[in-house]
C-alpha cells in the first residue's frame, strides 16, 4: 500500500522503542473556549516542550506560531484537524486536511467523531474519508472518538460499554490510535484495550483531583496495556509543566512508580507535592 513505510516511520517517532507515547494536548480552545491557563498558549507550549514529550497536539494556527521551537527538541506534531464547539457539541467540523498535515511536517493527524447522536453517521463518514487519504500518504490517524452524543446521558458517557463502542468504531474504520476519555480504572481500561484492534491512549480530562490522581491514571494505562497518555489540562495547569511531563515519562517510559514520580516533582518544586 502507498504510504506504508511513511506511516511506520511516523508511528515509531510517536511511540518509540517501547511502543508508548506521552503526548500533551493544546487543542482545547475551539471546543471548550480559552480555558484558564491557556491565554498565553505560546508560554505554556514552550514550558511543556522543555519536558520532552513525545508529541504535542494543536490546531494549525497554534502550530504555525509556536511549534517550530518544539520541533528542535525532536517532538512530534499531531495536527488536530477537526473540532466541535460550545455551540454545536455533537459534530466535529473539519478545519484542516491531510495535505496540510504533510505541509506542516506533522507525524499524525487527529480527527474527532461524536458517537451516540444525530450526527454520528456524518462524523464517521468524514473520519473514514480522512483515514483513506492518510493511508495513501503514510500519515497515522489519531481518533478522538467519544460517546458524547445527545442520545447518551452525560452520566453514562464514560461507561465502559460506551467508551469501548466508540473506540472500536474508530478502529474498525482504520484509525491507528484511539484517544479515549475514561477514569482509568485498570480492569475496565484493560477490557477496552483488549477490544480495540488499534493503539489506545488515555486522555486526562477532569478526573484528577490532584497530581497523584493523574499520575495514577498514567500508571494504570501501563498496567492495562494501553499505549500511553494524551493529557492537556493536567500538564499545562501545573506550576511546572516541564516537570510534570518528566514525571509522566518516568511512569510511561521508565516504569517508575507514582511515588517515585511524586518525589521527583517535590524535589523540583522545593515543597511536597501530593
XYZ file of C-alpha atoms in Angstrom:
274
model
C 0.000 0.000 0.000
C 1.202 3.500 -0.825
C 2.492 5.262 2.263
C 3.087 2.157 4.362
C 6.755 2.904 5.099
C 5.950 6.528 5.856
C 3.298 5.513 8.353
C 5.668 3.053 10.022
C 8.372 5.705 10.390
C 5.948 8.267 11.809
C 4.423 5.777 14.234
C 7.888 4.916 15.505
C 8.623 8.599 16.056
C 5.397 8.934 18.017
C 5.720 5.796 20.109
C 9.437 4.992 20.213
C 11.182 1.786 21.107
C 8.864 0.876 23.984
C 5.725 1.426 21.858
C 4.373 4.041 24.289
C 3.656 7.745 23.969
C 3.414 10.768 26.242
C 1.518 13.483 24.365
C 0.455 16.936 25.529
C -2.719 18.427 24.109
C -3.132 22.102 23.241
C -6.252 21.684 21.095
C -8.938 22.812 23.538
C -9.859 26.395 22.668
C -12.283 25.934 19.772
C -14.155 23.133 21.532
C -14.141 24.464 25.088
C -13.201 28.124 24.953
C -9.917 29.639 26.086
C -9.572 27.822 29.384
C -7.823 29.449 32.367
C -4.107 28.921 31.951
C -4.197 28.823 28.151
C -4.455 32.533 27.449
C -0.710 32.676 26.839
C -0.528 29.496 24.772
C 2.976 30.145 23.487
C 4.393 30.269 27.003
C 2.661 27.044 28.059
C 3.653 25.231 24.873
C 7.264 26.277 25.349
C 7.339 25.245 29.003
C 5.709 21.868 28.345
C 8.069 21.209 25.454
C 11.027 21.610 27.816
C 9.917 18.355 29.435
C 10.446 16.489 26.172
C 7.066 14.878 25.457
C 6.910 12.505 22.520
C 4.245 14.578 20.800
C 2.081 17.675 21.081
C -1.340 18.196 19.533
C -2.604 21.558 18.317
C -4.616 23.237 15.602
C -2.706 24.614 12.635
C -2.758 28.246 13.776
C -1.005 27.427 17.057
C 1.370 25.095 15.240
C 2.320 27.830 12.789
C 3.071 30.250 15.616
C 4.597 28.076 18.312
C 5.647 24.622 17.129
C 8.996 25.329 15.377
C 10.841 25.502 18.707
C 9.266 22.201 19.738
C 10.469 20.501 16.568
C 14.020 21.427 17.510
C 13.517 19.274 20.630
C 12.528 16.246 18.494
C 8.874 16.423 19.487
C 6.304 15.127 17.001
C 3.458 17.350 15.855
C -0.066 15.944 15.880
C -2.126 18.287 13.711
C -5.666 18.498 15.095
C -7.877 18.714 12.034
C -11.413 18.845 13.470
C -13.268 20.301 16.419
C -16.745 20.578 17.898
C -17.721 23.876 19.508
C -19.620 25.015 22.592
C -22.486 25.866 20.213
C -22.579 22.502 18.409
C -21.168 19.825 20.664
C -22.356 16.890 18.586
C -20.293 17.417 15.446
C -16.566 17.883 14.885
C -16.166 20.257 11.957
C -13.296 19.791 9.502
C -10.678 22.523 9.958
C -7.603 21.049 8.209
C -6.751 18.210 5.828
C -4.075 15.621 5.099
C -2.192 17.835 2.675
C -1.873 20.484 5.378
C -0.622 17.863 7.834
C 2.124 16.981 5.349
C 2.910 20.645 4.719
C 3.189 21.328 8.446
C 5.524 18.361 8.942
C 3.098 16.537 11.226
C 3.706 12.943 12.252
C -0.041 12.374 12.678
C -3.391 13.966 12.019
C -6.113 13.906 14.681
C -9.813 13.790 13.879
C -12.818 13.762 16.156
C -16.100 11.896 15.957
C -19.014 12.240 18.366
C -20.940 8.989 18.703
C -24.422 8.492 20.095
C -26.079 11.459 18.434
C -27.807 12.514 15.227
C -24.503 13.447 13.561
C -22.719 10.134 14.210
C -23.108 8.834 10.642
C -21.834 12.087 9.120
C -18.929 12.178 11.557
C -17.923 8.609 10.776
C -18.123 9.200 7.020
C -15.895 12.214 7.469
C -13.367 10.290 9.590
C -13.327 7.371 7.149
C -12.508 9.765 4.313
C -9.564 11.138 6.312
C -8.321 7.604 7.031
C -8.398 6.695 3.322
C -6.356 9.736 2.269
C -4.000 9.430 5.237
C -3.213 5.826 4.314
C -2.258 6.924 0.820
C 0.198 9.499 2.174
C 1.554 7.474 5.106
C 0.108 9.656 7.871
C -1.144 7.971 11.080
C -4.635 8.983 12.186
C -5.415 9.641 15.844
C -9.121 9.498 16.596
C -10.916 11.371 19.355
C -13.937 9.080 19.266
C -16.189 9.949 22.189
C -19.676 8.652 23.089
C -20.862 12.175 23.845
C -23.891 12.440 21.564
C -27.201 13.779 22.801
C -28.746 10.287 22.965
C -26.293 9.185 25.683
C -26.871 10.667 29.151
C -23.923 12.639 30.484
C -23.665 10.264 33.437
C -23.169 7.310 31.065
C -20.623 8.748 28.644
C -17.684 7.078 30.312
C -19.340 3.747 30.996
C -17.003 1.066 29.756
C -19.523 -0.221 27.197
C -19.955 3.206 25.619
C -16.238 4.011 25.576
C -15.452 0.601 24.103
C -18.095 1.050 21.420
C -16.749 4.451 20.394
C -13.123 3.339 20.309
C -13.965 0.115 18.471
C -15.919 2.083 15.862
C -12.833 4.180 15.184
C -10.598 1.142 14.921
C -12.995 -0.578 12.542
C -12.783 2.265 10.022
C -8.986 2.156 10.192
C -7.998 4.763 12.790
C -4.494 3.955 14.074
C -4.683 5.419 17.590
C -7.805 5.981 19.686
C -7.738 8.679 22.351
C -10.374 7.921 24.957
C -11.895 9.635 27.963
C -12.139 7.246 30.889
C -11.458 7.167 34.611
C -8.503 4.852 34.098
C -9.970 2.005 36.155
C -7.469 -0.749 35.392
C -9.913 -3.602 34.748
C -12.176 -1.502 32.560
C -9.277 0.040 30.697
C -7.785 -3.410 30.049
C -11.136 -4.510 28.637
C -11.158 -1.540 26.272
C -7.567 -2.155 25.173
C -8.330 -5.831 24.519
C -11.422 -4.957 22.493
C -9.838 -2.324 20.255
C -7.568 -3.505 17.407
C -5.593 -0.263 17.432
C -3.466 1.621 19.933
C -5.357 3.200 22.844
C -4.163 6.289 24.719
C -5.860 7.808 27.733
C -6.973 11.432 27.934
C -6.733 13.293 31.217
C -9.951 15.262 31.260
C -11.230 16.362 34.654
C -10.893 13.056 36.533
C -7.955 14.010 38.691
C -8.447 15.868 41.950
C -4.707 16.260 42.421
C -1.364 15.414 40.851
C -1.323 11.925 42.320
C -4.615 11.081 40.606
C -3.236 11.905 37.171
C -0.012 10.042 37.784
C -2.057 7.044 38.925
C -4.104 7.245 35.734
C -0.861 7.153 33.778
C 0.342 4.112 35.702
C -2.994 2.405 35.164
C -2.522 2.702 31.407
C 0.768 0.851 31.691
C -0.798 -1.887 33.819
C -3.750 -2.216 31.426
C -1.520 -2.486 28.366
C -2.544 0.804 26.754
C -0.146 2.751 24.550
C 0.249 5.831 26.729
C -1.421 9.071 27.650
C -2.542 12.284 25.964
C -3.005 14.826 28.765
C -3.798 18.502 28.415
C -5.025 20.496 31.417
C -3.227 18.235 33.876
C 0.064 19.308 32.280
C -0.335 22.956 31.346
C -2.214 23.909 34.518
C 0.574 22.504 36.706
C 3.036 25.016 38.172
C 5.966 23.469 36.258
C 4.685 21.842 33.033
C 8.127 20.521 32.063
C 8.489 18.726 35.384
C 5.029 17.212 35.070
C 5.868 15.900 31.594
C 9.035 14.355 33.009
C 7.023 12.719 35.793
C 4.680 11.207 33.225
C 7.635 9.967 31.196
C 9.059 8.292 34.298
C 5.873 6.269 34.605
C 5.098 5.607 30.941
C 8.619 5.055 29.612
C 10.644 4.029 32.665
C 8.018 2.017 34.572
C 8.621 4.086 37.699
C 6.051 4.230 40.466
C 3.676 7.071 41.271
C 5.587 7.716 44.494
C 8.890 7.967 42.633
C 7.389 10.472 40.213
C 5.923 12.491 43.096
C 9.291 12.507 44.834
C 10.902 13.985 41.734
C 8.186 16.632 41.471
C 8.594 17.526 45.147
C 12.338 17.947 44.719
C 11.809 20.164 41.686
C 9.185 22.275 43.442
C 11.011 22.606 46.741
C 7.896 21.508 48.618
C 5.869 18.327 48.970
C 3.605 17.520 46.050
C 0.613 15.315 46.788
